Coordinates of C-alpha atoms and ligand atoms in Angstrom, one line a residue:
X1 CA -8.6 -24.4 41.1
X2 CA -6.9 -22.5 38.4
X3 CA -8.0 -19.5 37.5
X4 CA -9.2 -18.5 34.3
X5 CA -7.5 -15.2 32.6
X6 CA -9.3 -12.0 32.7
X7 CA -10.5 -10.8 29.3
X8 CA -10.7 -7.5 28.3
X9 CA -12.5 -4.8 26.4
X10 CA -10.9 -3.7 23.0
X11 CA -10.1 -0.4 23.2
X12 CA -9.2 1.2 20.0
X13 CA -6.8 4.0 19.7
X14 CA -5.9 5.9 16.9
X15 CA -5.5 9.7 16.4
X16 CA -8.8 12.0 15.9
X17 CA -10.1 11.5 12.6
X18 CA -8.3 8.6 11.5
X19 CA -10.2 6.5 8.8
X20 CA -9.6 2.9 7.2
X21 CA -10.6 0.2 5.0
X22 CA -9.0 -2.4 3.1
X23 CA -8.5 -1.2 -1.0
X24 CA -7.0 -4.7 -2.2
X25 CA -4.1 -3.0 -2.6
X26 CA -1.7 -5.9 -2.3
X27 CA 1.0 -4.6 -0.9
X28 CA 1.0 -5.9 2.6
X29 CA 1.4 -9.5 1.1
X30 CA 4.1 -8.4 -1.2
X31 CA 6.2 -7.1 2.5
X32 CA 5.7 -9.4 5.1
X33 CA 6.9 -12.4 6.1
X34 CA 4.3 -13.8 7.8
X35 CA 4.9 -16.5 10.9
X36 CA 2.5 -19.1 11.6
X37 CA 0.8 -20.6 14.7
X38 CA 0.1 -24.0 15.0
X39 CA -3.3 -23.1 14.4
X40 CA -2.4 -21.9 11.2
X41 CA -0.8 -24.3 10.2
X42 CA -3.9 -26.9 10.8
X43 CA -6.0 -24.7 8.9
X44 CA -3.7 -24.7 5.9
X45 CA -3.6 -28.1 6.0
X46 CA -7.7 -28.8 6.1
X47 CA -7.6 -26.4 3.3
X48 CA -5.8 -28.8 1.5
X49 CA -3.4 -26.6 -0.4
X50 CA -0.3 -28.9 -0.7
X51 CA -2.1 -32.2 -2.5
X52 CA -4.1 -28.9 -4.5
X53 CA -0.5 -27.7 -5.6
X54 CA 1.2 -30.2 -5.3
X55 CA 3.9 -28.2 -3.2
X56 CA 4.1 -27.4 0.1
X57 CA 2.6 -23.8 0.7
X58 CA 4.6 -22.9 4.1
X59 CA 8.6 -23.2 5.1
X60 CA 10.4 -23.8 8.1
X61 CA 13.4 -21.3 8.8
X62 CA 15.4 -22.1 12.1
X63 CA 12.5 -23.5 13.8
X64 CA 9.8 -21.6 12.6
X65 CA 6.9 -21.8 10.0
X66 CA 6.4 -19.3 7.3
X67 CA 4.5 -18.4 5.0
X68 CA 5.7 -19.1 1.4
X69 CA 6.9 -16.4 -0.6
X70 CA 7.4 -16.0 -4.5
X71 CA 10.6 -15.2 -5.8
X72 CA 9.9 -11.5 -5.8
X73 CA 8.8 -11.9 -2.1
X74 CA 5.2 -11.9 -2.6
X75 CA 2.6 -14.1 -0.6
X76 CA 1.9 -17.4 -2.4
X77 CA -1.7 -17.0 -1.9
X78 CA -1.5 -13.3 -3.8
X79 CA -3.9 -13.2 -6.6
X80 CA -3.2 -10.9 -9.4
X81 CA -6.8 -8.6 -8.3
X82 CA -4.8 -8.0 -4.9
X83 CA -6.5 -10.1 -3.0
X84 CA -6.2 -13.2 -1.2
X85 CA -6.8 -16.3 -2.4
X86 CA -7.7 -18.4 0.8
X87 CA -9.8 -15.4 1.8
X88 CA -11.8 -15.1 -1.4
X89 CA -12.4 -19.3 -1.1
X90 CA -12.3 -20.0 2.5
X91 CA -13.4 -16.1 3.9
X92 CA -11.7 -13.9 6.2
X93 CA -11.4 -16.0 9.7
X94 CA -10.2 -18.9 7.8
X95 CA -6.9 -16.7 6.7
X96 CA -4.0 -16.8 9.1
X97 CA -4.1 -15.3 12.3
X98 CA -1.5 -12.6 11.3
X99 CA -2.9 -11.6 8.2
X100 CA -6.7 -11.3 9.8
X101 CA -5.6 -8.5 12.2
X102 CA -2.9 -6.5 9.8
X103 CA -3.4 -3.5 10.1
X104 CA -4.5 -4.0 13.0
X105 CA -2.4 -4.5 16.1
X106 CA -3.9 -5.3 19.6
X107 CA -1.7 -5.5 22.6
X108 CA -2.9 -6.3 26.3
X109 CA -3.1 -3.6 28.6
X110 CA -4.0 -3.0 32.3
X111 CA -7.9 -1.4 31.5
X112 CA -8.4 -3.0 28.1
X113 CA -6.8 -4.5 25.2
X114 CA -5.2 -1.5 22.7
X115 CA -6.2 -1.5 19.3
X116 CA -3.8 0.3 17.1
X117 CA -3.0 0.7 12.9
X118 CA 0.2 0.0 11.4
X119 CA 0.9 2.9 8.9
X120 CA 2.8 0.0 6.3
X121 CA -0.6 0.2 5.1
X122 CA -1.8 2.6 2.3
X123 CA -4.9 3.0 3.3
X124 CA -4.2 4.1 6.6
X125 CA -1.1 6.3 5.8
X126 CA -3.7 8.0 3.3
X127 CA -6.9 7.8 6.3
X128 CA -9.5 6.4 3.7
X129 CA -12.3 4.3 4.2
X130 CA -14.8 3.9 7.2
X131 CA -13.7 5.1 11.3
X132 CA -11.4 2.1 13.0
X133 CA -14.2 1.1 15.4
X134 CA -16.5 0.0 12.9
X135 CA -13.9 -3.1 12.8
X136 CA -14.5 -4.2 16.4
X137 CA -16.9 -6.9 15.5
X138 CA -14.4 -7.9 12.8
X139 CA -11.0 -7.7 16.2
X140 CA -13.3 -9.6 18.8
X141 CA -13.8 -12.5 16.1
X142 CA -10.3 -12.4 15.3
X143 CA -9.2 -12.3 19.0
X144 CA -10.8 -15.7 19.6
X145 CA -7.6 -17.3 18.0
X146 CA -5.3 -15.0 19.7
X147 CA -7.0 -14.8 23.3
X148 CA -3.4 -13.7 24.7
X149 CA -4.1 -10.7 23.2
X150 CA -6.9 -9.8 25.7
X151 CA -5.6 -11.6 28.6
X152 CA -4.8 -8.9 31.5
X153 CA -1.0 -8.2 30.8
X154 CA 1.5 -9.0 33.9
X155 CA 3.4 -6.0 35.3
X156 CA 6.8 -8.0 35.0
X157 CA 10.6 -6.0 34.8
X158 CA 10.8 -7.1 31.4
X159 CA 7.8 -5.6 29.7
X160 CA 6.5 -2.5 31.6
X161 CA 9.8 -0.9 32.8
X162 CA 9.6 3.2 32.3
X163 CA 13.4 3.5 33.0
X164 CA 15.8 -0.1 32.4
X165 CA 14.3 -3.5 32.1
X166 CA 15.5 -4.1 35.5
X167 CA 12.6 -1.1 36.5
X168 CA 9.2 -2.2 37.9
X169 CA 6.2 0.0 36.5
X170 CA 4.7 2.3 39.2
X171 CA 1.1 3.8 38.8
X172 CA 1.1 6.7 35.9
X173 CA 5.1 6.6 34.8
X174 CA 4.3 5.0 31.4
X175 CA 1.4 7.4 31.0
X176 CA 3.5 10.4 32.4
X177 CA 5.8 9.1 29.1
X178 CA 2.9 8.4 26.4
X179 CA 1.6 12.0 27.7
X180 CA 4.4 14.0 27.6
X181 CA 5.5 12.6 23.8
X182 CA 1.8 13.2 22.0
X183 CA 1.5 17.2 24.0
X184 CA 5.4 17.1 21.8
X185 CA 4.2 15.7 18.7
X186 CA 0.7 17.2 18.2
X187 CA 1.6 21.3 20.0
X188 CA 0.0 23.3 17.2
X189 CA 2.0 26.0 18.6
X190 CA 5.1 24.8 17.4
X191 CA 6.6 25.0 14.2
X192 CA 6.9 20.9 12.8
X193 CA 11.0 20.7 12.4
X194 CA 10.8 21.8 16.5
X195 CA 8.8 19.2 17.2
X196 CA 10.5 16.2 15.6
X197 CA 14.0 17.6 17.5
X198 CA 11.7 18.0 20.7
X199 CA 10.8 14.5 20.9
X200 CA 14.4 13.6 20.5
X201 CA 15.2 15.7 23.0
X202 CA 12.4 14.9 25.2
X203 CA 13.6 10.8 24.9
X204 CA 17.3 11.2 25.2
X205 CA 17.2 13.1 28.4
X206 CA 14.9 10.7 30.1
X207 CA 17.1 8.0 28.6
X208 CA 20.5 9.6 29.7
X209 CA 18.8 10.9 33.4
X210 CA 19.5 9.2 36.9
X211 CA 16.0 8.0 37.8
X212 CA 16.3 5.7 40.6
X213 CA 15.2 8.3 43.3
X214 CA 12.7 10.0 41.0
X215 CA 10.0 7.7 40.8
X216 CA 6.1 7.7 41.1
X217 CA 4.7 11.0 41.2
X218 CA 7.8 13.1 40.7
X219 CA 8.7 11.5 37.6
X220 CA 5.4 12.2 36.5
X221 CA 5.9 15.7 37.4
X222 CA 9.6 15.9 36.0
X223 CA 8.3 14.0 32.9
X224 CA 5.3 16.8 32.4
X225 CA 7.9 19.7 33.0
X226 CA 10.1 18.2 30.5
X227 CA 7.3 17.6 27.4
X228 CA 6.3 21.4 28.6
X229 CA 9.8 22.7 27.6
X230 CA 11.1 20.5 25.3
X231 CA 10.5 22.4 22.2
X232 CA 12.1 25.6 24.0
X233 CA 15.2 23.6 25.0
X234 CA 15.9 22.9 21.7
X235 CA 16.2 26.0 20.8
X236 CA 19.1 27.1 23.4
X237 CA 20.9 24.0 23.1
X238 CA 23.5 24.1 21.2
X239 CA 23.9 23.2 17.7
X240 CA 26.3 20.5 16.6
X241 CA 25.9 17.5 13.6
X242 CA 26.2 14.3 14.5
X243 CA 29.8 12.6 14.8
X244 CA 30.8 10.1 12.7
X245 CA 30.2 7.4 15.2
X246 CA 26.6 8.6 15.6
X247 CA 26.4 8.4 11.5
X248 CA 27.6 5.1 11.7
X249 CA 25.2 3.7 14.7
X250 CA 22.6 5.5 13.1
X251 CA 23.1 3.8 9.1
X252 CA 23.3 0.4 11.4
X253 CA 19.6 1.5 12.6
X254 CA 18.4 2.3 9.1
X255 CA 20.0 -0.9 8.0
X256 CA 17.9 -3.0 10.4
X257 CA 14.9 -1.2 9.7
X258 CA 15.0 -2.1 6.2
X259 CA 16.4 -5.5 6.3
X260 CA 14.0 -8.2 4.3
X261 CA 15.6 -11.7 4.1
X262 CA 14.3 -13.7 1.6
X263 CA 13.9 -17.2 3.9
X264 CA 14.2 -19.8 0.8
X265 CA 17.4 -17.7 -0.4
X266 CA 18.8 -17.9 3.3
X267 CA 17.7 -21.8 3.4
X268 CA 19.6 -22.5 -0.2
X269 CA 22.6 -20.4 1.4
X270 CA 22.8 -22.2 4.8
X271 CA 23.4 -21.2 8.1
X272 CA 26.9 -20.3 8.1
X273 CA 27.1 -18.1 4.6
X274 CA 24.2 -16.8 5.8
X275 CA 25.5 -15.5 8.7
X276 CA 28.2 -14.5 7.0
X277 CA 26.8 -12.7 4.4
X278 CA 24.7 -10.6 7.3
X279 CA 27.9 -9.4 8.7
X280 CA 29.6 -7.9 5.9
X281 CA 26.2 -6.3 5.1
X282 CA 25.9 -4.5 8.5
X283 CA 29.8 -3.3 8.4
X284 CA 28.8 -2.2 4.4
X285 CA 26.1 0.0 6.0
X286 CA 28.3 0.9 9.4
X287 CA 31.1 2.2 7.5
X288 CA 28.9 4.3 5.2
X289 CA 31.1 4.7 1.9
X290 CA 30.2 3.7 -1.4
X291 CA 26.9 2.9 -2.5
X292 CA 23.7 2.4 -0.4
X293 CA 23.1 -1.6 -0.1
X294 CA 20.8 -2.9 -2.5
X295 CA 17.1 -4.1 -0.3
X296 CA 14.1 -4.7 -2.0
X297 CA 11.9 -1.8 -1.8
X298 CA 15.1 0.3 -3.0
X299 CA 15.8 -2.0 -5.8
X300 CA 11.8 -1.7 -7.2
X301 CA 12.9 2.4 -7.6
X302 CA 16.3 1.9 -9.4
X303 CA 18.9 -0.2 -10.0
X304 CA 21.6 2.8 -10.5
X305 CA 23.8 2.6 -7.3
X306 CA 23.1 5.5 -5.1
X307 CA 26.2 6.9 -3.0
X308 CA 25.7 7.4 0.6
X309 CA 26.5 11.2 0.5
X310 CA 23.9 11.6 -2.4
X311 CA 20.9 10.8 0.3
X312 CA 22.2 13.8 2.5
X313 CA 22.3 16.4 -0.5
X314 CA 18.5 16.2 -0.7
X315 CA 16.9 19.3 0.8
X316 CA 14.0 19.2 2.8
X317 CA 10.4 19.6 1.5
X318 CA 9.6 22.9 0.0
X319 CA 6.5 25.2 0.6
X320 CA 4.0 25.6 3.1
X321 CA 1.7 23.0 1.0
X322 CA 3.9 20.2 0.8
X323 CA 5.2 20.4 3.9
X324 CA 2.1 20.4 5.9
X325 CA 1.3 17.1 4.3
X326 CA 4.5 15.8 5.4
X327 CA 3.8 17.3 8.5
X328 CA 0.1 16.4 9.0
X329 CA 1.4 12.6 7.8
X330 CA 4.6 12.4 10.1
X331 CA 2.6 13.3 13.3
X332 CA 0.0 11.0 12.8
X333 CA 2.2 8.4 12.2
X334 CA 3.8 9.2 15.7
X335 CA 0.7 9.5 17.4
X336 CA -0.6 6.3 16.3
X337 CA 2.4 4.6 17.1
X338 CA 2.1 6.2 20.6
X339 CA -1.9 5.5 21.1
X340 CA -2.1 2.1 20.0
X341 CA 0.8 1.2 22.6
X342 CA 3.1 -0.1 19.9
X343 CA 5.9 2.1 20.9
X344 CA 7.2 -0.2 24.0
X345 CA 6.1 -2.7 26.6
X346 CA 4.6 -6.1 24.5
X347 CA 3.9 -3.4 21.5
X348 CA 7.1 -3.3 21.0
X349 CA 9.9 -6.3 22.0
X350 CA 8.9 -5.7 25.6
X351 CA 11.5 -2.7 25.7
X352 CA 10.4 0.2 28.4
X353 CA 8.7 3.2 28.1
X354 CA 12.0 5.0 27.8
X355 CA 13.7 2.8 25.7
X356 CA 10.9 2.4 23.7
X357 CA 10.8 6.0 23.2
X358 CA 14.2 6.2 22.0
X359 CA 13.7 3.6 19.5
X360 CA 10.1 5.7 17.9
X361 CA 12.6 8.8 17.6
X362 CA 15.1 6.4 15.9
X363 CA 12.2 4.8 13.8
X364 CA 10.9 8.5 13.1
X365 CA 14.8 9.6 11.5
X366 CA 14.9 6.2 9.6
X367 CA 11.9 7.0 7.6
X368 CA 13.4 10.5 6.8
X369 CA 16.6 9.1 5.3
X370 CA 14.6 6.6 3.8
X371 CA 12.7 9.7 2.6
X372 CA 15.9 11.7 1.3
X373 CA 17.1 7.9 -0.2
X374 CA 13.6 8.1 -2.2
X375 CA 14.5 11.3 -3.9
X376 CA 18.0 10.3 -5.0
X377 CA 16.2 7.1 -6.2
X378 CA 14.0 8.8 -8.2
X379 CA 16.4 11.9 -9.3
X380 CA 17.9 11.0 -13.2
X381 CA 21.0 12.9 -12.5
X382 CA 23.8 11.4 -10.3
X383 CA 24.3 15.1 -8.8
X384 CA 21.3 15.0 -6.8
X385 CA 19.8 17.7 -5.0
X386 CA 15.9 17.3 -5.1
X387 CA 13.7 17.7 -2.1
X388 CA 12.0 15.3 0.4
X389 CA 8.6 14.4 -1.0
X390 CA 5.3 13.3 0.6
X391 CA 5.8 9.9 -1.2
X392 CA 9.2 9.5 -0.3
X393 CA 8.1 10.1 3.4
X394 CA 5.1 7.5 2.6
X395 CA 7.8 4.9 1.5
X396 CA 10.1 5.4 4.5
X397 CA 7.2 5.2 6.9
X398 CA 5.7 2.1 5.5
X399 CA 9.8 0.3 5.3
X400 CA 10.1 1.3 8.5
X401 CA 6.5 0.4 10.0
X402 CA 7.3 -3.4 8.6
X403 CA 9.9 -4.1 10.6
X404 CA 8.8 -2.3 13.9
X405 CA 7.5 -4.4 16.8
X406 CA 7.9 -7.4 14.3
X407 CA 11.7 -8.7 13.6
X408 CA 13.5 -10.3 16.1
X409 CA 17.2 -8.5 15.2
X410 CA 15.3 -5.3 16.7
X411 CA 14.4 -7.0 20.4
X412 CA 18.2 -7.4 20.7
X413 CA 20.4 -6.4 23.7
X414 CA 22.9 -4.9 21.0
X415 CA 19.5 -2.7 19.9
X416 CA 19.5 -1.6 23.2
X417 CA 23.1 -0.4 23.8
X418 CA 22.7 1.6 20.3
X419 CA 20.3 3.6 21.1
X420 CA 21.7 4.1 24.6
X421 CA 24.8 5.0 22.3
X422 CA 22.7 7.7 20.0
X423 CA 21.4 8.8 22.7
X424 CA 24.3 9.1 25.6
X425 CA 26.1 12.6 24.4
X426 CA 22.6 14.2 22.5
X427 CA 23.1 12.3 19.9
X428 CA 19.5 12.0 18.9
X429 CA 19.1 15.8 18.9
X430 CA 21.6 16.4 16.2
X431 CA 20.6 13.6 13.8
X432 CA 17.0 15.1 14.4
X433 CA 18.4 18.4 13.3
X434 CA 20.0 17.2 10.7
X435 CA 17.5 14.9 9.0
X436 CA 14.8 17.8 9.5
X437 CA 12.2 17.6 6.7
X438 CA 10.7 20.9 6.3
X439 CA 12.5 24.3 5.1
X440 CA 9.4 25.9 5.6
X441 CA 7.4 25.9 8.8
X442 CA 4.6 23.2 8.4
X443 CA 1.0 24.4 9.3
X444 CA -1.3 22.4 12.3
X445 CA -0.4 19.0 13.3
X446 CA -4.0 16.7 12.5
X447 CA -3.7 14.9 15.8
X448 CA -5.4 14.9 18.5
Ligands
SF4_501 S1 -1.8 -2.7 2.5 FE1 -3.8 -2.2 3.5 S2 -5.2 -1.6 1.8 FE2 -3.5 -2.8 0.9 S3 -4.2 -5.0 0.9 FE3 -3.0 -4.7 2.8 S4 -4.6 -4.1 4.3 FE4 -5.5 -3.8 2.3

């Protein structure tokens, strides 16, 4: 007799104090592009939007079925109040599956299914609106069209690896990791730019250790030791700024993290321009000279060309005020990432804890250059040496959250072996240093 999957409690996990509800803003269905189930795609069809329209209202891009966008990337079905229209005819569980649970994210776990947020949301990046687990009538409903979601996860060498993806989980190594990163990220004894390098410390010397002897308890104790005097560590290493390759490894990172392709443009371009087009793009942003490629979001701040160079003349943020808000933001961001268990395992492309780890720290860098790239955006003069503001960091976090756990060019072996490569010679630790956003010391972390 086959056995029926376990189902599991919703758990959900966000960081103390965290608050949302949906404002109509719009903007998630002006970012995403949103993939469909077959379910989805029966339901849009009962719906009867195509004979309504006249036109179909979903694409197919190698394989796959889409959402339709506008030509400025916006969700067909976006009405002009910000909402959506099969919600406001058909109501909330008739919408896509995707689009129910956004901001929501829920991944399987061993004692319940994790319910996270996903800071591409403004609400949620500003906490407003009513505590998280007032939605869990509103998650179990939507998990009845998603059941994998709360379907006991297997302990496989691809998704639960602490170490490589050849590395079975043992009993507390992923917590050991999730532990050791939030004591970093929310120590209210530690000034905020020494936390941001601690975590980058703390995830490339796991990543660069030998581990195959130090497993089960001892890494948990070697893991604890490390979080303990991480942000210590950084302090005696030794400075040095990134080397060129690092740069260059690291713009390829950024570049990935913003990259939106417009499906019907790819379509009208086919395959092999396509393709084509994607290369020279990704050496443009390797070899780091000129101007910054044009992407969307940049190109709704300006249309001057901004110079790579001109995104490292911005300063970080000034005075205490400013930068605790950046601060306070930054490590709830983290924290969230880290609770909801979208930082590895099926949260994120099934890399390891480790890994996984690496790639937040990577994620966490992207949204300050993205930050820094903000300012020059926004600065009239072409000699620009503003500071790093809380909306810039808003911005880079909400770019950045997009794309994480979500686009296949970041489950990629080649992903893998760069930040193995950012990490291998402390790489990670300097770019941390030298994307630090505060030139004053931030005040408490609001984490918990
Ligand atoms: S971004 Fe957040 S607040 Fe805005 S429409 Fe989407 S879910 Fe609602």
């Amino acid at each position: 007799m086959a056995r029926q999957p376990v189902q599991l409690p919703i758990i959900v996990r966000v960081p103390h104090g965290q608050r949302y509800s949906c404002h109509s803003c719009g903007a998630c269905c002006k970012d995403f592009t949103v993939q469909l189930r077959a379910e989805d795609l029966e339901r849009l069809e009962r719906q009867g939007w195509a004979r309504e329209r006249g036109e179909a209202v979903t694409t197919t891009f190698r394989g796959r079925h889409f959402l339709r966008q506008r030509p400025d990337g916006s969700c067909t079905f976006l009405q002009p109040d910000g909402r959506c229209e099969v919600h406001a005819r058909f109501g909330l569980q008739e919408k896509p599956v995707a689009c129910r649970f956004f901001p929501f994210s829920v991944v399987p776990a061993a004692k319940g299914a994790i319910a996270g947020l996903n800071f591409a949301c403004q609400s949620v990046q500003r906490s407003v609106g009513s505590a998280p687990a007032s939605h869990l009538d509103d998650l179990r409903q939507m998990v009845v069209d998603a059941p994998e979601l709360v379907q006991r996860p297997r302990v496989s060498a691809s998704t639960a690896g602490w170490g490589s993806r050849r590395t079975p989980e043992e009993p507390g190594e992923v917590d050991a990791v999730l532990k050791g990163s939030l004591d970093i990220v929310a120590n209210a004894g530690v000034p905020g730019e020494r936390r941001m390098a601690a975590l980058a410390f703390f995830a490339q010397s796991l990543l660069n250790a030998d581990l195959s002897r130090v497993r089960g308890d001892r890494f948990v104790e070697l893991a604890s030791v490390l979080a303990a005097h991480a942000a210590d560590e950084v302090v005696m290493t030794e400075h040095r700024d990134p080397r060129p390759s690092e740069w260059a490894l690291f713009r390829g990172a950024v570049h990935l993290r913003t990259h939106a392709p417009r499906l019907d443009a790819l379509q009208a371009q086919g395959w092999l321009r396509s393709v084509w087009s994607d290369l020279r793009l990704a050496r443009a942003w390797r070899r780091g000279r000129g101007a910054v490629p044009a992407f969307r979001a940049l190109g709704e701040l300006t249309t001057r060309p901004i110079p790579f160079p001109e995104v490292l003349a911005i300063h970080p943020t000034e005075g205490i005020p400013a930068a605790a808000a950046v601060d306070g933001l930054l490590s709830r961001w983290l924290a969230a990432r880290l609770l909801g268990e979208r930082a590895w395992s099926s949260g994120y492309y099934g890399m390891s804890a480790i890994d996984g780890l690496c790639a937040l720290v990577v994620d966490l860098l992207s949204a300050l250059w993205l930050a820094r790239l903000h300012s020059a955006a926004l600065s009239e003069s072409r000699s620009a040496s503003g500071t790093i503001t809380l909306e810039g960091v808003q911005w880079g976090i909400g770019i950045v959250e997009r794309t994480a756990g979500r686009v296949p060019w970041l489950a990629t072996t080649a992903e893998s072996l760069r930040l193995r490569g950012l990490a291998r010679h402390g790489g990670l630790l300097a770019l941390a240093r030298a994307l630090q956003p505060f030139s004053a010391s931030p005040g408490r972390p609001h984490t918990s």
